[in-house]
mmCIF file of C-alpha atoms in Angstrom:
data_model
loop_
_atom_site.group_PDB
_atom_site.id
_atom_site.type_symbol
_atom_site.label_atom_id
_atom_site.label_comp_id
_atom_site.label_asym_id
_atom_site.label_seq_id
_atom_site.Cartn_x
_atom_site.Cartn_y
_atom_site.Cartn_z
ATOM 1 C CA UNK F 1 -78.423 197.180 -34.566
ATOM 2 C CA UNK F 2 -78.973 193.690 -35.509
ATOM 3 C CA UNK F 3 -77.360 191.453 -38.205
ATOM 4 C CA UNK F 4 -78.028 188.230 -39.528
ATOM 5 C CA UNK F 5 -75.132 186.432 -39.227
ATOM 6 C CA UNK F 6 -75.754 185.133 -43.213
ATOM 7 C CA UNK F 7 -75.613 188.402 -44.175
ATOM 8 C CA UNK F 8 -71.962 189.239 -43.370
ATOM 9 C CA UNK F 9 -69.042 188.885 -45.437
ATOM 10 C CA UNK F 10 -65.597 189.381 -44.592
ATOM 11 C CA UNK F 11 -63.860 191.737 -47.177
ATOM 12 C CA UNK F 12 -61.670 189.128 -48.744
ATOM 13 C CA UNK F 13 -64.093 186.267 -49.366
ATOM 14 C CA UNK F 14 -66.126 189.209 -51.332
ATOM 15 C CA UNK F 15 -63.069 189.503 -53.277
ATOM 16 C CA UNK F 16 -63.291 186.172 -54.326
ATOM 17 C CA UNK F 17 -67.080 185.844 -54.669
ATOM 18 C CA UNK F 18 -67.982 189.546 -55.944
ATOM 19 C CA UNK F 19 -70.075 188.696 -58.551
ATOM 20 C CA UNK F 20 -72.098 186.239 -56.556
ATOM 21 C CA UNK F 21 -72.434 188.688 -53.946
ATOM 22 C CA UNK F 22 -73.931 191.176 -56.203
ATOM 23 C CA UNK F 23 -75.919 188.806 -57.843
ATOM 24 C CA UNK F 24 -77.612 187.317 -54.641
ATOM 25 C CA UNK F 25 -77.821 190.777 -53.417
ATOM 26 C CA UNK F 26 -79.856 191.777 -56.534
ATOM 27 C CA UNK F 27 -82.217 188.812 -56.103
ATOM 28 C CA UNK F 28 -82.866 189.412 -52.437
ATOM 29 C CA UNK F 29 -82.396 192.896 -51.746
ATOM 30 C CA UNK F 30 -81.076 192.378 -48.514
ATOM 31 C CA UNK F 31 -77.986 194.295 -47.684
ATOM 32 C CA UNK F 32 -74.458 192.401 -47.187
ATOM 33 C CA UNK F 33 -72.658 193.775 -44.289
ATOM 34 C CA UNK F 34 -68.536 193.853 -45.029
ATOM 35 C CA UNK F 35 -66.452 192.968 -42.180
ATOM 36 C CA UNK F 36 -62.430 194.112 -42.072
ATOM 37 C CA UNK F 37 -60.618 192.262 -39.124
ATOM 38 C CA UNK F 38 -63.972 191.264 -37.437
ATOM 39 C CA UNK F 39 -65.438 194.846 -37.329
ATOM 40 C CA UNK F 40 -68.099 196.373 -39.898
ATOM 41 C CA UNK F 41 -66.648 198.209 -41.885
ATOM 42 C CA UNK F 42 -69.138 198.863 -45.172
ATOM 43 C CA UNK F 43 -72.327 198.255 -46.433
ATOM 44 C CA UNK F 44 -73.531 196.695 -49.531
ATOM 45 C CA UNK F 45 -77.396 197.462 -50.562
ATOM 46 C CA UNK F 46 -79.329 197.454 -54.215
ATOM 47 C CA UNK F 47 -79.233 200.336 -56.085
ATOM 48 C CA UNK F 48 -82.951 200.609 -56.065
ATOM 49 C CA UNK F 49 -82.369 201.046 -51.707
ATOM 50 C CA UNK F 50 -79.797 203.391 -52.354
ATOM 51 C CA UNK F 51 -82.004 205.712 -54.031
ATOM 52 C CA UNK F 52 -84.677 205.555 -51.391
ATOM 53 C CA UNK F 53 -81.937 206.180 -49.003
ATOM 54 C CA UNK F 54 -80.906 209.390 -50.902
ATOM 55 C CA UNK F 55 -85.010 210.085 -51.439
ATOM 56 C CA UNK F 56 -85.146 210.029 -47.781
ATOM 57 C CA UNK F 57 -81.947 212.216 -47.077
ATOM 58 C CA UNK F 58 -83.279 214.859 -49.403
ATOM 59 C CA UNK F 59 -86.362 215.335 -47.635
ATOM 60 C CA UNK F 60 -84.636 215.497 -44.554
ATOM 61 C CA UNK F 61 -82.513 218.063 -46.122
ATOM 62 C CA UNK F 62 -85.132 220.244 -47.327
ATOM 63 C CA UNK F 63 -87.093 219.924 -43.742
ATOM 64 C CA UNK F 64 -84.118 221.135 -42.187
ATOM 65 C CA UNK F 65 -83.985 224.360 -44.659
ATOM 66 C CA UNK F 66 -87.272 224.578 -44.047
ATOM 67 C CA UNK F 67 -87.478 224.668 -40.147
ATOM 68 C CA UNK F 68 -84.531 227.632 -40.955
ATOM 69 C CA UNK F 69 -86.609 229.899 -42.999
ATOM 70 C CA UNK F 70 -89.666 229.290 -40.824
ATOM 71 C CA UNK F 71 -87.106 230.857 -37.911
ATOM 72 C CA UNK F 72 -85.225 233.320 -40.153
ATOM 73 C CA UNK F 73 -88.883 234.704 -40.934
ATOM 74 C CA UNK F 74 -90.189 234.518 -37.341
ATOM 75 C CA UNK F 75 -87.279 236.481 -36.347
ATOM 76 C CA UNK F 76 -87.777 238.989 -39.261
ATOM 77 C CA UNK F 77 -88.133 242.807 -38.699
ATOM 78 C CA UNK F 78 -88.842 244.761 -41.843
ATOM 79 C CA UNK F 79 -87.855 248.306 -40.107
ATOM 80 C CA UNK F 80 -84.182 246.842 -39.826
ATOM 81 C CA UNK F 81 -84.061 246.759 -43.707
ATOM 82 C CA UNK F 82 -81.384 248.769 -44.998
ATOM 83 C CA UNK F 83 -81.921 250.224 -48.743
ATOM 84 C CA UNK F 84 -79.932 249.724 -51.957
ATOM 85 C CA UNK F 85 -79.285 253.395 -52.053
ATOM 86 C CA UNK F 86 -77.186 252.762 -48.366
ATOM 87 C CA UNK F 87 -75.737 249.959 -49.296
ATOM 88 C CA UNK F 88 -74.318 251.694 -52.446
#
């Protein structure tokens, strides 16, 4: 994956400059990438990408529950049905 060099931060200059951070952040929307001893370690985006992000995990979410059911279903033999009266 590539980063723009501009858009990384080591963790304690965004101590210092927090506020600016979020600020810029809000006017761009470009994500700020957090480094810890020269590694990434976090990721800074808007709130308004955060919510696509979750929009997008959802989806995925329900696709996957979706591709189950579809195989549950396939696999699905109503002569192996047991009744409440056997179960009881």
């Amino acid at each position: 994956m590539m980063v723009e060099t501009k858009q990384m931060i080591p963790i304690t200059k965004l101590q210092k400059q927090l506020t600016q951070t979020v600020r810029n952040l809000s006017e761009s929307g470009e994500a700020v990438y957090i480094l810890k001893n020269n590694n990434m370690e976090a990721v800074l985006v808007s709130y308004q990408e955060y919510e696509h992000l979750k929009e997008i995990e959802d989806i995925f979410e329900h696709s996957e529950i979706k591709n189950i059911v579809d195989l549950r279903t396939k696999k699905y033999d109503p002569k192996k049905n047991v009744s409440w009266e056997k179960i009881r």
